[in-house]
XYZ file of C-alpha atoms in Angstrom:
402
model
C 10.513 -12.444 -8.747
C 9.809 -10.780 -11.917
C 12.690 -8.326 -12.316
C 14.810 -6.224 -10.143
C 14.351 -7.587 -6.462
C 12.242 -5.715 -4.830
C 9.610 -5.664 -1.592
C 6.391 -5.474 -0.804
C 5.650 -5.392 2.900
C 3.196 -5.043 5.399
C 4.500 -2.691 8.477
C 2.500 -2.799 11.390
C 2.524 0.374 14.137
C 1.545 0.164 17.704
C 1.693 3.969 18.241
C -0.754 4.777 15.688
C -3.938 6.686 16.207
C -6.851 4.947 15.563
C -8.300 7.300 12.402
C -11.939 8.645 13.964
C -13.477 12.196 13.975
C -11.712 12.787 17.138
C -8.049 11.356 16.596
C -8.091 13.327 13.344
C -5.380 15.740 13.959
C -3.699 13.444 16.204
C -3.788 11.085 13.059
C -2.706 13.718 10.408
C 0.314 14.773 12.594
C 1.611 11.191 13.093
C 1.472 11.297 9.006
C 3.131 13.703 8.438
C 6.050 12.442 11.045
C 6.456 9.228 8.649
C 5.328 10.312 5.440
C 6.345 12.253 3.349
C 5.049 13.844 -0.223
C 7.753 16.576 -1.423
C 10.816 17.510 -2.909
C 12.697 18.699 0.079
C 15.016 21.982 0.501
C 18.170 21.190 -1.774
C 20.023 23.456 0.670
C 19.134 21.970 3.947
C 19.159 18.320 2.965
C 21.085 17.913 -0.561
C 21.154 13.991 -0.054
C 17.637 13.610 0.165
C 17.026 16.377 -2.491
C 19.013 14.407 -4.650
C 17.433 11.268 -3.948
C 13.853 12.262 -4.075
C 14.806 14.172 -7.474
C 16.207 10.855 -9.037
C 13.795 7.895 -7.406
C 10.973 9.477 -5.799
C 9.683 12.062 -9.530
C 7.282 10.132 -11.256
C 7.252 10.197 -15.209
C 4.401 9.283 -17.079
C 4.993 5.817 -19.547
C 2.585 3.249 -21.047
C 2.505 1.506 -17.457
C 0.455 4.578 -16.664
C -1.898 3.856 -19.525
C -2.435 -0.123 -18.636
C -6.142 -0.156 -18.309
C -8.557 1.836 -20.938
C -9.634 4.997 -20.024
C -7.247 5.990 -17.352
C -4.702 8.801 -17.889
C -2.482 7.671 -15.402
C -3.263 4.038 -12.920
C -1.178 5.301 -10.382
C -2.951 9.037 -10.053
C -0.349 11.825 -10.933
C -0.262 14.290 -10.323
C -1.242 14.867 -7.069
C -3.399 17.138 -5.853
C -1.087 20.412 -4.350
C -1.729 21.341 -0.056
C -0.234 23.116 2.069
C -1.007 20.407 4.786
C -1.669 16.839 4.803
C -5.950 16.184 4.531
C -8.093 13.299 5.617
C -11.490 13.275 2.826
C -14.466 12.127 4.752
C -17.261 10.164 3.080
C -20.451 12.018 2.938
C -22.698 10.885 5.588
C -24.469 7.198 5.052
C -27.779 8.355 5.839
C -28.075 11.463 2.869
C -30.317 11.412 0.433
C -29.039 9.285 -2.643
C -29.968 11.673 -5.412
C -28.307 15.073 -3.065
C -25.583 12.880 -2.468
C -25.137 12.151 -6.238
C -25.054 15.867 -6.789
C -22.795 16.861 -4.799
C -19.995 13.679 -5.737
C -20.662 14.755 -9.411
C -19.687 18.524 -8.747
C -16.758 17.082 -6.543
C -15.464 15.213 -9.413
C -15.973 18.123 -11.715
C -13.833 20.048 -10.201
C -10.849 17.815 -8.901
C -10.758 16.645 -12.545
C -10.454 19.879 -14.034
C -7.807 20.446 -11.450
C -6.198 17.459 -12.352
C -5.523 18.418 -16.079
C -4.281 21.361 -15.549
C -2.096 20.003 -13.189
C -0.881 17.481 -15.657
C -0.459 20.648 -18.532
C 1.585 23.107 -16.010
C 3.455 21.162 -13.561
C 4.352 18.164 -15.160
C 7.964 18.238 -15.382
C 8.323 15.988 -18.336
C 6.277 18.415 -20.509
C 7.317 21.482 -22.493
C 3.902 22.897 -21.085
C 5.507 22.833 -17.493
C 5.763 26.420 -15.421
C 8.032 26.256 -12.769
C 6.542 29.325 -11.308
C 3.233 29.259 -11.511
C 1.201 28.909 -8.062
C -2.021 27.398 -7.054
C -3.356 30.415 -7.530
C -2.632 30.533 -11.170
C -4.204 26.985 -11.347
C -7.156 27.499 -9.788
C -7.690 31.172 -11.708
C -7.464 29.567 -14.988
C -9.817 27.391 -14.495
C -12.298 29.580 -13.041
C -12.351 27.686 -9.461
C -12.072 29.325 -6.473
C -9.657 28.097 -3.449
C -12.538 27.657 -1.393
C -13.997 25.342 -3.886
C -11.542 23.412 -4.348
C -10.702 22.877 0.149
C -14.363 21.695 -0.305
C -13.647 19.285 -3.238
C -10.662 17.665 -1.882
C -11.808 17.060 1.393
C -14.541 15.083 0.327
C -13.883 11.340 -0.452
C -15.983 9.956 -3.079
C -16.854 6.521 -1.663
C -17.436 4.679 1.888
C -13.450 5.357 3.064
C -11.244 8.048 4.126
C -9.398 9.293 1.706
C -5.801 10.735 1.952
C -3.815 13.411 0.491
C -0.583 14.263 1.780
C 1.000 17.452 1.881
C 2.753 18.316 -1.457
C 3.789 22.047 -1.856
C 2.928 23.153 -6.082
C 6.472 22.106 -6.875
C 5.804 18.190 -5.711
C 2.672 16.954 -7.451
C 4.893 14.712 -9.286
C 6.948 13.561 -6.313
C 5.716 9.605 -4.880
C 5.263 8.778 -1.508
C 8.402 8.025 0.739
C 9.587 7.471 4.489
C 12.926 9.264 4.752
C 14.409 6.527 6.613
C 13.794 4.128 3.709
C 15.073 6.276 0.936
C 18.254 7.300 2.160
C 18.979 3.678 3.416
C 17.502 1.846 0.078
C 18.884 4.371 -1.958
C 16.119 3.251 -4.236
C 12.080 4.202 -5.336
C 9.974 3.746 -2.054
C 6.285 3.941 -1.741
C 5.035 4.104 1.575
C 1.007 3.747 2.215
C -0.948 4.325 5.128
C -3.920 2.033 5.499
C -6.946 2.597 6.745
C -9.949 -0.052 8.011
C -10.160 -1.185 4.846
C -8.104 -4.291 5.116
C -9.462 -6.094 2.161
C -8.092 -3.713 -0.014
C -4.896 -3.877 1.576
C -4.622 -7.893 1.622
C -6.290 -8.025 -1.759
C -2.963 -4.828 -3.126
C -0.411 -6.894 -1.405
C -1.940 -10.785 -2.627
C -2.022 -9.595 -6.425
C 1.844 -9.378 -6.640
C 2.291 -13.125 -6.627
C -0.776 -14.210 -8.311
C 0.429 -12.194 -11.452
C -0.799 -13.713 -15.015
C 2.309 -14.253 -17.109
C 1.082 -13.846 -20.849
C 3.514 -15.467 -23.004
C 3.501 -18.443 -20.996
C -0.273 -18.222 -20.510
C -0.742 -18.550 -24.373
C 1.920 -21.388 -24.719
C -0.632 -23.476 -22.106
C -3.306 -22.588 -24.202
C -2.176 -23.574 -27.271
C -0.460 -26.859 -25.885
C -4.416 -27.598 -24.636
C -5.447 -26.813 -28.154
C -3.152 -29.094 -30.033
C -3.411 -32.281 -27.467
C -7.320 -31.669 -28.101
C -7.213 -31.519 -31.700
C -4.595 -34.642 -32.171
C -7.156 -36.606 -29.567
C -4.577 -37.815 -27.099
C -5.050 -39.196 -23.838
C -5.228 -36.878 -20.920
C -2.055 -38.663 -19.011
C 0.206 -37.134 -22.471
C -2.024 -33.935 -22.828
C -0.728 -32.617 -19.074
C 2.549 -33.983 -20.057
C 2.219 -31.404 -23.229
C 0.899 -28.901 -21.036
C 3.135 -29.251 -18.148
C 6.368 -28.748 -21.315
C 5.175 -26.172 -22.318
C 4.706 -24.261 -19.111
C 8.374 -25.498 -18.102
C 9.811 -24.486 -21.466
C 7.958 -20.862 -22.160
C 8.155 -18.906 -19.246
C 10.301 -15.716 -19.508
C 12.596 -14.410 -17.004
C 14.190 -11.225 -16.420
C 17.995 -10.907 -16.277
C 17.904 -10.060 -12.914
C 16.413 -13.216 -12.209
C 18.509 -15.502 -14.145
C 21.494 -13.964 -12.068
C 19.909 -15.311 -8.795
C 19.224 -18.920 -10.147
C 22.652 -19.297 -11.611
C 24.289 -18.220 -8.366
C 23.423 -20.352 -5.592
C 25.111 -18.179 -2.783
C 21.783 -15.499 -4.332
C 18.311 -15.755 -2.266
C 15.242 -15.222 -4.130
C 13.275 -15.357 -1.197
C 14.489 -15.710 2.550
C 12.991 -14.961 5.645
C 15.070 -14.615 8.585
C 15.207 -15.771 11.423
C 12.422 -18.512 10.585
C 9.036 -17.783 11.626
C 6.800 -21.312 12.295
C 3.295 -21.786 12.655
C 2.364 -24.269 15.250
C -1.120 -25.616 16.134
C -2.145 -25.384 19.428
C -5.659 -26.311 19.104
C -7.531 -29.525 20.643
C -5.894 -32.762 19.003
C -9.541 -33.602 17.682
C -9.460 -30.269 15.286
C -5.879 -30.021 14.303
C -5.115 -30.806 10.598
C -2.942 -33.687 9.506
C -1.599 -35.410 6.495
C -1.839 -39.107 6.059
C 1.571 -40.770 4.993
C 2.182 -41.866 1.616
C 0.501 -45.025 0.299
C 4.026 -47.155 0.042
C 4.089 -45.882 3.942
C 0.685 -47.052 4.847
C 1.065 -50.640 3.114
C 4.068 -51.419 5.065
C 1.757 -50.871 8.239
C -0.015 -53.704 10.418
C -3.349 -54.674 9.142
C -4.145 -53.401 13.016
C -1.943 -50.176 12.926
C -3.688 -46.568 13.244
C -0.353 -44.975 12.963
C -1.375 -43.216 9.377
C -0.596 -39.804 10.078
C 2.883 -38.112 9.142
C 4.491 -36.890 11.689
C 4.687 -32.865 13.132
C 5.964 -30.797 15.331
C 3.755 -31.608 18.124
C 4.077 -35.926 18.053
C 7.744 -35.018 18.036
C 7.944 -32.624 21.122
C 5.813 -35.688 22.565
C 8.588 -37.877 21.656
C 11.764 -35.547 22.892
C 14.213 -37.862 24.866
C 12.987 -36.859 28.719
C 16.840 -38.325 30.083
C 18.388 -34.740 28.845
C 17.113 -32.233 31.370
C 17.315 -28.954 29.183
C 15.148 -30.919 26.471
C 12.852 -32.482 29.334
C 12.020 -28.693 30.769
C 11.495 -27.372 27.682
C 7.987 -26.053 26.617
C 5.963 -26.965 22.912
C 7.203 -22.786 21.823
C 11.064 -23.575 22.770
C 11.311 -27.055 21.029
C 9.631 -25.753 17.894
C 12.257 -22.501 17.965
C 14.827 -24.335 18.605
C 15.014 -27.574 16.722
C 13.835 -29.191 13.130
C 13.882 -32.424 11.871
C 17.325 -33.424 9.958
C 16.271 -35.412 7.076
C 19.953 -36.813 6.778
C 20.203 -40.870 7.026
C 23.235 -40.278 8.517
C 22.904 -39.378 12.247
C 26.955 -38.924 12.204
C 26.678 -36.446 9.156
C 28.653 -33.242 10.692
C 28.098 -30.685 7.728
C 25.765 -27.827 7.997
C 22.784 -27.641 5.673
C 22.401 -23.999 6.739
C 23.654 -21.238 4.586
C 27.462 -20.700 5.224
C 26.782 -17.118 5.882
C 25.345 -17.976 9.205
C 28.926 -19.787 10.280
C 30.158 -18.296 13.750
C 32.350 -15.633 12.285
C 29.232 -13.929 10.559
C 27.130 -13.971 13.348
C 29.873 -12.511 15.705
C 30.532 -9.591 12.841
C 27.118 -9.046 13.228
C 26.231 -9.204 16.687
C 23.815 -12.428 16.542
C 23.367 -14.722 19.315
C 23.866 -18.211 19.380
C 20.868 -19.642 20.746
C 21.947 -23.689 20.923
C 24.223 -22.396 23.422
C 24.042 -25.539 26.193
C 21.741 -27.457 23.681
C 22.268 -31.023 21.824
C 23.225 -30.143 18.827
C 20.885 -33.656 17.065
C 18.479 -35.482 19.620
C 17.196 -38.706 18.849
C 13.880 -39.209 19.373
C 12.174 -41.628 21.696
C 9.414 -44.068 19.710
C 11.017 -43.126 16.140
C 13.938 -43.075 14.101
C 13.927 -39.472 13.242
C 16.454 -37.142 14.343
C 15.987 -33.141 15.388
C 18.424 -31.068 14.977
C 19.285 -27.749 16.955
C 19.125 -24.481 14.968
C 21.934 -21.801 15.474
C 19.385 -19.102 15.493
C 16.136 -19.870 16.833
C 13.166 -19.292 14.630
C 9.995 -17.032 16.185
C 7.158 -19.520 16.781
C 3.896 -18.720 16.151
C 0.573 -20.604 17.740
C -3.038 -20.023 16.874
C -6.246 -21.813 18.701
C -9.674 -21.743 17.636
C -10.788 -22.768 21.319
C -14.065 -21.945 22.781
C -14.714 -20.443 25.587
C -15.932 -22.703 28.464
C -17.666 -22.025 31.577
């Protein structure tokens, strides 16, 4: 939501090895079946030459150079292999000043490897030899090939490390799954991850928690002048809350999508839901407004909002198809229709889900032999059936019991 649309995913495997010392070829060669680090044959595959050439070459800008002291934050260029490698960490029970030594020579080496890398087959540089070989790398810096196996299969902290096969020519060329590129037709980055999933949540997490500077220093100078002029706090957040509404900057892209209503920013289809399945006593609820709860009987308990659970409870049991249906069904199947009117015809779906679309593109209608709006029972609300039925999802926190 900050520029071109784009996606950042998380794509779970079942046929995966399990990365351990024994799965490690087994591991490398399912890789190398989905990932892929190099400019391919221009005569074999021109399309994906092509592609790779235009989205997949990195070129080195001031991105590269966002934090102090770091050539380039996203590591080009890549280390050159004639096969894909898996860097062990050193063992956890070395001795701390051996193991020292021996990181410190690693990252001797792979550093000088790295600039010279950088100098000769950069594209983007005048410097760059589109001959030269990793011999010629390695001979100019005085390192030997064994040296260098022996550096780069060493990873310099607790986790596996990973360096994908990329022939001389590709040390510039990104990560990509040829399935993605030639159907995106656009820059792909594709990531195995290893047991490390707090990296992982923590890489995928920071794209919507992004700082946005301008508007950042608009808040803080808003704060500044309500403090210096003394007002109240009530018209200091009003100041505040202005000048976060009024500041923030947008790209063109994204002014497109809000101007266009037929445009989704975001959309996940079909819906997923979450539903609760745990005992009643630990589920979480919300308490209904205060205008709600003054309206109630001095006596009343009924101060919780409703959910999907009190409404399955209160399905109409004198329709058999709603009767027989389980908690997972309802949920996929129907939502509550916040319209007064219970006569109220018009679909607040998108239109692009209207009965030609789905039949262009093969989708089932799943209220097939369902109400289309159910009344329900003890309340005045009304469900209504979905045309595609949303994937429930149900967690428990239940104990074991004897």
């Amino acid at each position: 939501m900050r520029g071109s649309p784009q996606l950042h995913a998380l794509i779970w495997t079942t046929d995966c090895p399990e990365l351990a010392n024994d799965t490690k070829d087994a591991y490398i060669d399912y890789i190398d079946q989905h990932v892929q680090a190099y400019l391919p044959d221009k005569e074999t595959d021109p399309q994906l030459f092509d592609l790779v050439k235009t989205y997949q070459t990195h070129d080195h800008s001031k991105t590269c150079r966002k934090y102090k002291n770091v050539s380039c934050r996203f590591n080009f260029g890549q280390f050159f292999t004639d096969k894909t490698i898996v860097a062990e960490p050193l063992a956890e029970d070395m001795d701390e000043e051996i193991k020292s030594n021996i990181l410190t020579r690693r990252k001797e080496i792979l550093s000088n490897v790295k600039q010279k890398i950088d100098v000769v087959l950069n594209p983007s540089k005048p410097t760059y030899d589109p001959f030269a070989t990793p011999t010629d790398i390695l001979n100019d810096i005085d390192i030997t090939e064994q040296d260098y196996q022996w550096a780069i299969s060493l990873s310099p902290d607790s986790d596996y490390e990973l360096h994908l096969k990329r022939p001389i020519n590709s040390c510039f060329i990104n990560n990509y799954f040829i399935a993605g590129l030639k159907g995106f037709a656009a820059n792909v980055d594709l990531q195995p991850v290893f047991k490390n999933h707090y990296k992982c949540i923590t890489y995928v997490c920071s794209y919507f928690i992004k700082d946005e500077t301008e508007c950042s220093q608009a808040i803080i100078n808003a704060a500044k002048e309500a403090k210096e002029a003394n007002v109240n706090v009530r018209d200091g957040l009003s100041q505040i809350g202005a000048a976060f509404l009024s500041t923030r900057e947008v790209s063109a892209q994204e002014c497109v999508y809000r101007c266009m209503p037929e445009l989704w920013l975001r959309k996940i289809f079909p819906k997923t839901l979450f539903v609760s399945t745990d005992f009643a006593e630990n589920r979480v609820r919300f308490a209904k407004k205060q205008q709600e709860l003054d309206e109630l009987d001095d006596d009343s308990t009924d101060i919780f909002k409703s959910n999907i659970i009190v409404r399955y409870s209160d399905r109409p049991k004198n329709i058999p198809v709603i009767k027989d249906m389980c908690l997972a069904l309802f949920a996929a199947h129907y939502f509550k229709d916040y319209k007064s009117d219970f006569n109220e015809v018009s679909d607040s779906q998108p239109e692009v889900l209207n009965d030609d679309f789905m039949e262009s593109q093969n989708i089932e209608n799943h209220n097939t032999g369902h109400p289309d709006r159910i009344k329900l029972v003890n309340s005045k609300e009304i469900m209504k059936c979905r045309r595609i039925k949303a994937h429930s999802i149900s967690h428990s926190k239940r104990k074991k019991r004897a």
